[in-house]
Amino acid sequence: MNNLSPFSIRLPRTIVFGAGKIADLPSFLPENFTTVLLVAGTHTLASGDTSRVRAVLEQSGLKTCLYSGVPSEPPPNAVDAIAEASRVCCVDGIVALGGGSVMDAAKAAASLVNLKGSCNDYFSGKSMIDGTKRIFLAALPTTSGTGAEMTSNAVLSDTATKVKKSLRHPSMTPELALVDPELTFACPSSVTAASGLDALVQAVESYISPRASDMTRTWSRQAVVLICGLLKRCCECPDDAEARAGMAKASMLAGMAFANCGLGAVHGLAHPVGSLLHIPHGVACAVLMMPVFRFNEPVCGGLFCELASAIKADDISSSGFLNKLQSLAESVGTPCDFKSYGLSPEHYPFIIANCRSASMKNNPRFMSDAEAEAILCALS
Ligand SMILES: [Fe+2]
């Protein structure tokens, strides 16, 4: 029988995918625009992709202002700086070109530019976002991993308290997500590996999410198949256009899925571990992936078995799927624990106190504080 369970889907109004599609960017912007703020990541400046996108915009008659220098794991004041640049330049909208940090900071800025107060007021919960006052945002990812171009939240980090959490509002979803695989060609292998494993975790966590629908599972499953088939190739041959395109599509599909059904305990733990020990998000997810998925196996072995079948694993079983993930992570050279980052028992109380996010609550198996500590202990 067909699955007729109800679901709802929230996504960017326009999603564009394809190599070379940045050439079409102006045609997807509102016709009355005269000025846009281009928020670009540091790597994108160096690769020449920022100049390429800027030229496309200016050749269509738009005036552009450039903002760069968004730090990784952006704090609220990085959002204030982008919002202020938007006001000073009187822009009609923002084009964000970068990885998850750039897209998240720009997403928050587009929502706050016409509101009173600082980003910290909204991050702390003192003020509430009014979604009717946002400005247009186009998100163009330059890594294949975060899926931030699809989501309605911005992950920000408080530098003083080391608390990393989301500023979230349904109106924060970008109007346009333009995923051009050519923008990922300059991504270094280490970033390709870590962000690719982040995308893999997002695909699997959305597949096993209690809020998954047959619609989101179709996207998640296709993402898992693409990543298991292409991530290693992408890391070994950064110029392989087909592998880059497959990973860009996988990241996009995983983002479409988890934007609508949430993540799980890997992300619940990755945020406080990453903010406390300054570990890149993709690396934190890659390290936590195996112990958390093995913890989840008793309640979602059937779903892991479905994914084993989808990727045509040699062993069509739950453990066959998890073993395949482990060998993929090892093959792209990500660390298998947090020893080199100095994780030790003194860090456990902070991590456990700050891991109870929406992602943690969405995990298919409840994880107690003691069980979370046991996972951290095994990785220290
Ligand atoms: Fe992630």
mmCIF file of C-alpha atoms and ligand atoms in Angstrom:
data_model
loop_
_atom_site.group_PDB
_atom_site.id
_atom_site.type_symbol
_atom_site.label_atom_id
_atom_site.label_comp_id
_atom_site.label_asym_id
_atom_site.label_seq_id
_atom_site.Cartn_x
_atom_site.Cartn_y
_atom_site.Cartn_z
ATOM 1 C CA MET A 1 0.000 0.000 0.000
ATOM 2 C CA ASN A 2 1.180 3.564 -0.676
ATOM 3 C CA ASN A 3 2.377 5.610 2.281
ATOM 4 C CA LEU A 4 -0.297 8.292 2.711
ATOM 5 C CA SER A 5 0.967 9.706 6.016
ATOM 6 C CA PRO A 6 0.557 13.488 6.229
ATOM 7 C CA PHE A 7 3.570 15.789 5.916
ATOM 8 C CA SER A 8 4.417 19.438 5.336
ATOM 9 C CA ILE A 9 7.429 20.784 3.452
ATOM 10 C CA ARG A 10 9.084 24.182 3.814
ATOM 11 C CA LEU A 11 11.881 25.078 1.364
ATOM 12 C CA PRO A 12 13.351 28.103 -0.464
ATOM 13 C CA ARG A 13 10.896 29.530 -2.998
ATOM 14 C CA THR A 14 13.365 28.775 -5.801
ATOM 15 C CA ILE A 15 15.991 26.026 -5.876
ATOM 16 C CA VAL A 16 18.448 25.991 -8.774
ATOM 17 C CA PHE A 17 20.991 23.217 -9.313
ATOM 18 C CA GLY A 18 23.591 22.734 -12.024
ATOM 19 C CA ALA A 19 27.158 23.388 -13.154
ATOM 20 C CA GLY A 20 27.520 26.922 -14.495
ATOM 21 C CA LYS A 21 24.171 28.077 -13.098
ATOM 22 C CA ILE A 22 25.703 31.140 -11.424
ATOM 23 C CA ALA A 23 25.482 32.725 -14.886
ATOM 24 C CA ASP A 24 21.692 32.687 -14.429
ATOM 25 C CA LEU A 25 21.759 34.263 -10.939
ATOM 26 C CA PRO A 26 20.426 37.719 -11.997
ATOM 27 C CA SER A 27 17.377 36.139 -13.652
ATOM 28 C CA PHE A 28 16.311 34.710 -10.281
ATOM 29 C CA LEU A 29 16.543 38.039 -8.429
ATOM 30 C CA PRO A 30 13.531 40.374 -8.175
ATOM 31 C CA GLU A 31 13.265 42.640 -11.232
ATOM 32 C CA ASN A 32 13.212 45.902 -9.253
ATOM 33 C CA PHE A 33 16.580 45.321 -7.547
ATOM 34 C CA THR A 34 19.285 47.931 -8.059
ATOM 35 C CA THR A 35 21.868 47.088 -5.346
ATOM 36 C CA VAL A 36 22.863 43.862 -3.609
ATOM 37 C CA LEU A 37 25.337 43.055 -0.844
ATOM 38 C CA LEU A 38 27.621 40.171 -1.779
ATOM 39 C CA VAL A 39 28.725 38.427 1.423
ATOM 40 C CA ALA A 40 31.688 36.243 0.504
ATOM 41 C CA GLY A 41 33.796 33.714 2.398
ATOM 42 C CA THR A 42 37.565 34.085 2.609
ATOM 43 C CA HIS A 43 38.338 31.002 0.472
ATOM 44 C CA THR A 44 35.889 32.219 -2.143
ATOM 45 C CA LEU A 45 37.720 35.534 -2.392
ATOM 46 C CA ALA A 46 41.009 33.733 -2.957
ATOM 47 C CA SER A 47 39.613 31.304 -5.542
ATOM 48 C CA GLY A 48 38.276 34.038 -7.783
ATOM 49 C CA ASP A 49 34.668 32.826 -7.457
ATOM 50 C CA THR A 50 33.679 36.056 -5.706
ATOM 51 C CA SER A 51 34.917 38.090 -8.668
ATOM 52 C CA ARG A 52 33.048 35.725 -10.990
ATOM 53 C CA VAL A 53 29.735 36.129 -9.179
ATOM 54 C CA ARG A 54 30.238 39.881 -8.812
ATOM 55 C CA ALA A 55 30.878 40.199 -12.551
ATOM 56 C CA VAL A 56 27.700 38.239 -13.331
ATOM 57 C CA LEU A 57 25.681 40.591 -11.116
ATOM 58 C CA GLU A 58 27.255 43.783 -12.469
ATOM 59 C CA GLN A 59 26.927 42.701 -16.112
ATOM 60 C CA SER A 60 23.189 42.479 -15.504
ATOM 61 C CA GLY A 61 23.157 46.131 -14.396
ATOM 62 C CA LEU A 62 23.161 45.618 -10.631
ATOM 63 C CA LYS A 63 25.338 47.644 -8.292
ATOM 64 C CA THR A 64 27.196 45.448 -5.803
ATOM 65 C CA CYS A 65 28.772 46.050 -2.418
ATOM 66 C CA LEU A 66 31.170 43.434 -1.098
ATOM 67 C CA TYR A 67 31.411 42.224 2.494
ATOM 68 C CA SER A 68 33.920 39.566 3.555
ATOM 69 C CA GLY A 69 35.567 38.437 6.763
ATOM 70 C CA VAL A 70 32.804 36.361 8.354
ATOM 71 C CA PRO A 71 34.604 34.182 10.939
ATOM 72 C CA SER A 72 33.973 30.449 11.128
ATOM 73 C CA GLU A 73 31.495 29.605 13.905
ATOM 74 C CA PRO A 74 30.159 33.196 13.612
ATOM 75 C CA PRO A 75 29.231 35.116 16.776
ATOM 76 C CA PRO A 76 26.190 37.447 16.916
ATOM 77 C CA ASN A 77 28.316 40.553 16.293
ATOM 78 C CA ALA A 78 29.363 39.130 12.894
ATOM 79 C CA VAL A 79 25.658 39.257 11.993
ATOM 80 C CA ASP A 80 25.432 42.871 13.201
ATOM 81 C CA ALA A 81 28.344 43.811 10.938
ATOM 82 C CA ILE A 82 26.627 42.366 7.838
ATOM 83 C CA ALA A 83 23.326 44.033 8.749
ATOM 84 C CA GLU A 84 25.122 47.363 9.193
ATOM 85 C CA ALA A 85 26.854 46.985 5.797
ATOM 86 C CA SER A 86 23.418 46.316 4.262
ATOM 87 C CA ARG A 87 22.044 49.529 5.796
ATOM 88 C CA VAL A 88 25.051 51.653 4.793
ATOM 89 C CA CYS A 89 24.871 50.438 1.177
ATOM 90 C CA CYS A 90 21.035 50.668 1.062
ATOM 91 C CA VAL A 91 20.852 47.227 -0.532
ATOM 92 C CA ASP A 92 17.705 45.544 -1.797
ATOM 93 C CA GLY A 93 18.944 42.085 -0.876
ATOM 94 C CA ILE A 94 21.911 39.897 0.067
ATOM 95 C CA VAL A 95 23.746 37.248 -1.967
ATOM 96 C CA ALA A 96 25.656 34.905 0.369
ATOM 97 C CA LEU A 97 28.548 33.031 -1.244
ATOM 98 C CA GLY A 98 30.386 30.653 1.063
ATOM 99 C CA GLY A 99 30.161 27.735 3.454
ATOM 100 C CA GLY A 100 27.749 27.273 6.325
ATOM 101 C CA SER A 101 29.197 30.073 8.473
ATOM 102 C CA VAL A 102 28.814 32.672 5.720
ATOM 103 C CA MET A 103 25.315 31.537 4.744
ATOM 104 C CA ASP A 104 24.123 31.361 8.365
ATOM 105 C CA ALA A 105 25.474 34.819 9.263
ATOM 106 C CA ALA A 106 23.910 36.290 6.104
ATOM 107 C CA LYS A 107 20.596 34.541 6.809
ATOM 108 C CA ALA A 108 20.427 36.104 10.260
ATOM 109 C CA ALA A 109 21.485 39.522 8.912
ATOM 110 C CA ALA A 110 18.774 39.490 6.208
ATOM 111 C CA SER A 111 16.223 38.902 8.955
ATOM 112 C CA LEU A 112 17.542 41.525 11.371
ATOM 113 C CA VAL A 113 18.556 44.382 9.048
ATOM 114 C CA ASN A 114 15.226 46.212 9.471
ATOM 115 C CA LEU A 115 14.725 45.358 13.147
ATOM 116 C CA LYS A 116 15.750 47.339 16.232
ATOM 117 C CA GLY A 117 18.489 46.161 18.583
ATOM 118 C CA SER A 118 21.477 43.875 18.114
ATOM 119 C CA CYS A 119 21.642 40.233 17.059
ATOM 120 C CA ASN A 120 22.441 39.357 20.672
ATOM 121 C CA ASP A 121 18.959 40.589 21.685
ATOM 122 C CA TYR A 122 17.412 37.967 19.382
ATOM 123 C CA PHE A 123 20.026 35.250 20.097
ATOM 124 C CA SER A 124 19.382 35.611 23.844
ATOM 125 C CA GLY A 125 15.598 35.529 23.389
ATOM 126 C CA LYS A 126 15.120 39.101 24.674
ATOM 127 C CA SER A 127 13.577 40.170 21.334
ATOM 128 C CA MET A 128 11.587 38.178 18.764
ATOM 129 C CA ILE A 129 12.088 38.173 14.986
ATOM 130 C CA ASP A 130 9.376 39.820 12.875
ATOM 131 C CA GLY A 131 9.526 37.842 9.638
ATOM 132 C CA THR A 132 7.670 40.491 7.618
ATOM 133 C CA LYS A 133 10.638 42.882 7.804
ATOM 134 C CA ARG A 134 13.342 40.708 6.291
ATOM 135 C CA ILE A 135 15.113 41.434 3.024
ATOM 136 C CA PHE A 136 15.701 39.042 0.109
ATOM 137 C CA LEU A 137 18.469 36.475 0.496
ATOM 138 C CA ALA A 138 20.096 34.233 -2.108
ATOM 139 C CA ALA A 139 22.371 31.478 -0.751
ATOM 140 C CA LEU A 140 25.131 30.006 -2.934
ATOM 141 C CA PRO A 141 27.075 27.241 -1.134
ATOM 142 C CA THR A 142 30.791 26.774 -1.858
ATOM 143 C CA THR A 143 31.142 23.563 0.163
ATOM 144 C CA SER A 144 29.130 20.358 -0.143
ATOM 145 C CA GLY A 145 28.084 19.763 3.407
ATOM 146 C CA THR A 146 26.056 22.103 5.513
ATOM 147 C CA GLY A 147 22.802 22.375 3.558
ATOM 148 C CA ALA A 148 22.446 25.826 5.155
ATOM 149 C CA GLU A 149 20.990 27.159 1.889
ATOM 150 C CA MET A 150 17.806 25.176 2.666
ATOM 151 C CA THR A 151 17.204 25.822 6.350
ATOM 152 C CA SER A 152 15.360 28.373 8.459
ATOM 153 C CA ASN A 153 17.975 28.645 11.199
ATOM 154 C CA ALA A 154 21.382 30.247 11.647
ATOM 155 C CA VAL A 155 23.893 28.512 13.922
ATOM 156 C CA LEU A 156 25.740 31.162 15.949
ATOM 157 C CA SER A 157 28.337 30.895 18.717
ATOM 158 C CA ASP A 158 28.591 33.127 21.771
ATOM 159 C CA THR A 159 32.314 33.769 22.106
ATOM 160 C CA ALA A 160 32.176 34.496 25.857
ATOM 161 C CA THR A 161 29.970 31.609 27.018
ATOM 162 C CA LYS A 162 31.000 29.219 24.196
ATOM 163 C CA VAL A 163 27.310 28.414 23.744
ATOM 164 C CA LYS A 164 26.512 27.446 20.146
ATOM 165 C CA LYS A 165 22.856 27.454 19.199
ATOM 166 C CA SER A 166 20.452 28.417 16.456
ATOM 167 C CA LEU A 167 18.639 31.645 15.800
ATOM 168 C CA ARG A 168 15.506 30.241 14.226
ATOM 169 C CA HIS A 169 12.409 31.581 12.473
ATOM 170 C CA PRO A 170 10.355 30.162 9.586
ATOM 171 C CA SER A 171 10.951 33.367 7.602
ATOM 172 C CA MET A 172 14.735 32.870 7.686
ATOM 173 C CA THR A 173 14.730 30.315 4.851
ATOM 174 C CA PRO A 174 16.513 31.934 1.856
ATOM 175 C CA GLU A 175 14.230 32.909 -1.044
ATOM 176 C CA LEU A 176 16.746 31.451 -3.496
ATOM 177 C CA ALA A 177 19.136 28.500 -3.104
ATOM 178 C CA LEU A 178 21.485 28.308 -6.079
ATOM 179 C CA VAL A 179 23.700 25.213 -5.936
ATOM 180 C CA ASP A 180 26.383 25.389 -8.608
ATOM 181 C CA PRO A 181 28.914 22.535 -8.238
ATOM 182 C CA GLU A 182 31.581 24.667 -9.943
ATOM 183 C CA LEU A 183 31.653 26.836 -6.800
ATOM 184 C CA THR A 184 32.966 23.816 -4.841
ATOM 185 C CA PHE A 185 35.922 23.049 -7.124
ATOM 186 C CA ALA A 186 38.331 25.169 -5.037
ATOM 187 C CA CYS A 187 37.345 23.497 -1.759
ATOM 188 C CA PRO A 188 40.469 21.876 -0.176
ATOM 189 C CA SER A 189 40.440 18.078 0.310
ATOM 190 C CA SER A 190 40.321 18.259 4.114
ATOM 191 C CA VAL A 191 37.265 20.545 3.967
ATOM 192 C CA THR A 192 35.720 18.390 1.227
ATOM 193 C CA ALA A 193 36.084 15.333 3.485
ATOM 194 C CA ALA A 194 34.754 16.932 6.663
ATOM 195 C CA SER A 195 31.856 18.738 4.997
ATOM 196 C CA GLY A 196 31.010 15.624 2.977
ATOM 197 C CA LEU A 197 30.766 13.581 6.169
ATOM 198 C CA ASP A 198 28.612 16.328 7.702
ATOM 199 C CA ALA A 199 26.289 15.929 4.695
ATOM 200 C CA LEU A 200 26.337 12.144 5.200
ATOM 201 C CA VAL A 201 25.405 12.521 8.877
ATOM 202 C CA GLN A 202 22.639 14.953 7.919
ATOM 203 C CA ALA A 203 21.313 12.508 5.321
ATOM 204 C CA VAL A 204 21.316 9.578 7.756
ATOM 205 C CA GLU A 205 19.985 11.545 10.748
ATOM 206 C CA SER A 206 17.117 12.882 8.621
ATOM 207 C CA TYR A 207 16.411 9.354 7.309
ATOM 208 C CA ILE A 208 16.079 7.919 10.832
ATOM 209 C CA SER A 209 14.330 11.022 12.235
ATOM 210 C CA PRO A 210 10.981 10.360 13.952
ATOM 211 C CA ARG A 211 9.627 13.286 11.863
ATOM 212 C CA ALA A 212 10.788 11.866 8.515
ATOM 213 C CA SER A 213 8.168 11.422 5.777
ATOM 214 C CA ASP A 214 8.385 9.274 2.662
ATOM 215 C CA MET A 215 9.109 12.551 0.818
ATOM 216 C CA THR A 216 12.104 13.504 2.999
ATOM 217 C CA ARG A 217 13.335 9.889 3.061
ATOM 218 C CA THR A 218 13.479 9.900 -0.743
ATOM 219 C CA TRP A 219 15.829 12.910 -0.580
ATOM 220 C CA SER A 220 17.856 11.520 2.345
ATOM 221 C CA ARG A 221 18.298 8.120 0.701
ATOM 222 C CA GLN A 222 19.464 9.620 -2.594
ATOM 223 C CA ALA A 223 21.942 11.783 -0.677
ATOM 224 C CA VAL A 224 23.341 8.726 1.154
ATOM 225 C CA VAL A 225 23.750 6.849 -2.145
ATOM 226 C CA LEU A 226 25.555 9.768 -3.802
ATOM 227 C CA ILE A 227 27.890 10.398 -0.848
ATOM 228 C CA CYS A 228 28.797 6.723 -0.366
ATOM 229 C CA GLY A 229 29.582 6.496 -4.077
ATOM 230 C CA LEU A 230 31.382 9.791 -4.633
ATOM 231 C CA LEU A 231 32.925 11.329 -1.490
ATOM 232 C CA LYS A 232 36.194 9.375 -1.647
ATOM 233 C CA ARG A 233 36.511 10.113 -5.369
ATOM 234 C CA CYS A 234 35.903 13.806 -4.698
ATOM 235 C CA CYS A 235 38.657 13.918 -2.055
ATOM 236 C CA GLU A 236 41.142 12.053 -4.235
ATOM 237 C CA CYS A 237 40.374 13.981 -7.459
ATOM 238 C CA PRO A 238 39.226 17.519 -6.574
ATOM 239 C CA ASP A 239 38.853 18.354 -10.287
ATOM 240 C CA ASP A 240 36.442 15.461 -10.963
ATOM 241 C CA ALA A 241 33.437 17.487 -12.151
ATOM 242 C CA GLU A 242 31.001 14.555 -11.944
ATOM 243 C CA ALA A 243 32.010 13.709 -8.368
ATOM 244 C CA ARG A 244 31.814 17.380 -7.332
ATOM 245 C CA ALA A 245 28.350 17.675 -8.896
ATOM 246 C CA GLY A 246 27.169 14.507 -7.153
ATOM 247 C CA MET A 247 28.369 15.737 -3.773
ATOM 248 C CA ALA A 248 26.801 19.178 -4.310
ATOM 249 C CA LYS A 249 23.492 17.523 -5.154
ATOM 250 C CA ALA A 250 23.776 15.182 -2.159
ATOM 251 C CA SER A 251 24.389 18.088 0.211
ATOM 252 C CA MET A 252 21.414 19.929 -1.289
ATOM 253 C CA LEU A 253 19.118 16.902 -0.928
ATOM 254 C CA ALA A 254 20.212 16.216 2.646
ATOM 255 C CA GLY A 255 19.547 19.895 3.428
ATOM 256 C CA MET A 256 16.067 19.691 1.887
ATOM 257 C CA ALA A 257 15.354 16.659 4.051
ATOM 258 C CA PHE A 258 16.668 17.800 7.424
ATOM 259 C CA ALA A 259 15.195 21.287 6.988
ATOM 260 C CA ASN A 260 11.844 19.517 7.195
ATOM 261 C CA CYS A 261 12.375 16.652 9.643
ATOM 262 C CA GLY A 262 15.338 17.625 11.822
ATOM 263 C CA LEU A 263 18.614 15.991 12.820
ATOM 264 C CA GLY A 264 19.718 13.859 15.780
ATOM 265 C CA ALA A 265 22.213 13.258 18.565
ATOM 266 C CA VAL A 266 25.343 13.597 16.396
ATOM 267 C CA HIS A 267 24.402 17.254 15.897
ATOM 268 C CA GLY A 268 23.186 17.567 19.492
ATOM 269 C CA LEU A 269 26.679 16.661 20.749
ATOM 270 C CA ALA A 270 28.700 18.183 17.878
ATOM 271 C CA HIS A 271 27.665 21.763 18.671
ATOM 272 C CA PRO A 272 28.924 21.971 22.298
ATOM 273 C CA VAL A 273 31.982 19.791 21.562
ATOM 274 C CA GLY A 274 32.863 21.964 18.571
ATOM 275 C CA SER A 275 32.346 25.308 20.274
ATOM 276 C CA LEU A 276 34.248 24.296 23.409
ATOM 277 C CA LEU A 277 37.276 22.768 21.691
ATOM 278 C CA HIS A 278 37.217 24.810 18.443
ATOM 279 C CA ILE A 279 36.646 21.769 16.264
ATOM 280 C CA PRO A 280 35.299 22.381 12.733
ATOM 281 C CA HIS A 281 31.652 21.299 12.561
ATOM 282 C CA GLY A 282 32.232 18.665 9.866
ATOM 283 C CA VAL A 283 35.076 17.055 11.838
ATOM 284 C CA ALA A 284 32.988 16.991 15.040
ATOM 285 C CA CYS A 285 30.133 15.280 13.168
ATOM 286 C CA ALA A 286 32.495 12.824 11.461
ATOM 287 C CA VAL A 287 34.007 11.727 14.790
ATOM 288 C CA LEU A 288 30.646 11.413 16.573
ATOM 289 C CA MET A 289 28.946 9.642 13.663
ATOM 290 C CA MET A 290 29.911 6.024 14.403
ATOM 291 C CA PRO A 291 29.406 5.911 18.203
ATOM 292 C CA VAL A 292 26.042 7.712 17.966
ATOM 293 C CA PHE A 293 24.766 5.610 15.055
ATOM 294 C CA ARG A 294 25.830 2.420 16.870
ATOM 295 C CA PHE A 295 23.939 3.731 19.945
ATOM 296 C CA ASN A 296 20.860 4.253 17.721
ATOM 297 C CA GLU A 297 21.129 0.853 16.030
ATOM 298 C CA PRO A 298 18.796 -1.029 18.443
ATOM 299 C CA VAL A 299 15.862 1.235 17.468
ATOM 300 C CA CYS A 300 16.577 1.925 13.807
ATOM 301 C CA GLY A 301 18.335 -1.188 12.553
ATOM 302 C CA GLY A 302 15.576 -1.687 9.962
ATOM 303 C CA LEU A 303 16.171 1.778 8.489
ATOM 304 C CA PHE A 304 19.950 1.218 8.419
ATOM 305 C CA CYS A 305 19.244 -2.055 6.594
ATOM 306 C CA GLU A 306 17.174 -0.160 3.993
ATOM 307 C CA LEU A 307 20.130 2.179 3.461
ATOM 308 C CA ALA A 308 22.493 -0.815 3.143
ATOM 309 C CA SER A 309 20.253 -2.022 0.326
ATOM 310 C CA ALA A 310 20.120 1.443 -1.288
ATOM 311 C CA ILE A 311 23.925 1.706 -1.453
ATOM 312 C CA LYS A 312 24.199 -1.931 -2.587
ATOM 313 C CA ALA A 313 26.449 -2.818 0.352
ATOM 314 C CA ASP A 314 28.120 -6.234 0.267
ATOM 315 C CA ASP A 315 26.342 -7.046 3.512
ATOM 316 C CA ILE A 316 22.666 -5.941 3.349
ATOM 317 C CA SER A 317 22.192 -5.497 7.086
ATOM 318 C CA SER A 318 22.250 -2.775 9.696
ATOM 319 C CA SER A 319 25.830 -3.588 10.668
ATOM 320 C CA GLY A 320 26.764 -3.846 6.987
ATOM 321 C CA PHE A 321 25.624 -0.247 6.508
ATOM 322 C CA LEU A 322 27.419 1.046 9.605
ATOM 323 C CA ASN A 323 30.630 -0.770 8.654
ATOM 324 C CA LYS A 324 30.452 0.874 5.231
ATOM 325 C CA LEU A 325 30.135 4.329 6.855
ATOM 326 C CA GLN A 326 33.115 3.610 9.092
ATOM 327 C CA SER A 327 35.325 2.519 6.209
ATOM 328 C CA LEU A 328 34.264 5.603 4.197
ATOM 329 C CA ALA A 329 35.188 7.936 7.098
ATOM 330 C CA GLU A 330 38.549 6.177 7.507
ATOM 331 C CA SER A 331 39.247 6.302 3.775
ATOM 332 C CA VAL A 332 38.986 10.113 3.628
ATOM 333 C CA GLY A 333 41.312 10.589 6.599
ATOM 334 C CA THR A 334 39.070 12.120 9.239
ATOM 335 C CA PRO A 335 40.153 11.516 12.871
ATOM 336 C CA CYS A 336 38.440 8.700 14.769
ATOM 337 C CA ASP A 337 38.374 10.501 18.146
ATOM 338 C CA PHE A 338 38.871 13.878 19.846
ATOM 339 C CA LYS A 339 42.217 13.049 21.517
ATOM 340 C CA SER A 340 44.165 15.489 19.339
ATOM 341 C CA TYR A 341 41.673 18.243 20.290
ATOM 342 C CA GLY A 342 42.249 17.608 23.996
ATOM 343 C CA LEU A 343 38.799 16.316 24.990
ATOM 344 C CA SER A 344 38.977 15.269 28.649
ATOM 345 C CA PRO A 345 36.594 14.611 31.592
ATOM 346 C CA GLU A 346 36.689 18.259 32.709
ATOM 347 C CA HIS A 347 34.818 19.121 29.470
ATOM 348 C CA TYR A 348 31.967 16.613 29.927
ATOM 349 C CA PRO A 349 29.733 18.734 32.234
ATOM 350 C CA PHE A 350 29.681 21.677 29.772
ATOM 351 C CA ILE A 351 28.988 19.397 26.792
ATOM 352 C CA ILE A 352 26.217 17.501 28.565
ATOM 353 C CA ALA A 353 24.648 20.707 29.908
ATOM 354 C CA ASN A 354 24.556 22.202 26.402
ATOM 355 C CA CYS A 355 23.635 19.210 24.227
ATOM 356 C CA ARG A 356 19.863 19.183 24.791
ATOM 357 C CA SER A 357 19.031 21.052 21.577
ATOM 358 C CA ALA A 358 16.201 20.424 19.111
ATOM 359 C CA SER A 359 18.498 17.950 17.334
ATOM 360 C CA MET A 360 19.080 15.947 20.521
ATOM 361 C CA LYS A 361 15.349 15.868 21.247
ATOM 362 C CA ASN A 362 14.749 14.558 17.709
ATOM 363 C CA ASN A 363 17.095 11.573 18.113
ATOM 364 C CA PRO A 364 15.180 8.317 17.560
ATOM 365 C CA ARG A 365 16.551 6.851 20.816
ATOM 366 C CA PHE A 366 16.624 8.866 24.047
ATOM 367 C CA MET A 367 20.217 9.406 25.187
ATOM 368 C CA SER A 368 20.698 9.893 28.926
ATOM 369 C CA ASP A 369 23.445 12.083 30.372
ATOM 370 C CA ALA A 370 25.325 8.933 31.410
ATOM 371 C CA GLU A 371 25.063 7.496 27.879
ATOM 372 C CA ALA A 372 26.272 10.794 26.356
ATOM 373 C CA GLU A 373 29.184 10.786 28.816
ATOM 374 C CA ALA A 374 30.082 7.209 27.887
ATOM 375 C CA ILE A 375 30.325 8.250 24.207
ATOM 376 C CA LEU A 376 32.531 11.252 25.084
ATOM 377 C CA CYS A 377 34.688 9.067 27.318
ATOM 378 C CA ALA A 378 35.309 6.614 24.466
ATOM 379 C CA LEU A 379 36.430 9.503 22.230
ATOM 380 C CA SER A 380 38.765 11.170 24.795
HETATM 381 FE FE FE B 1 25.799 19.544 10.188
#
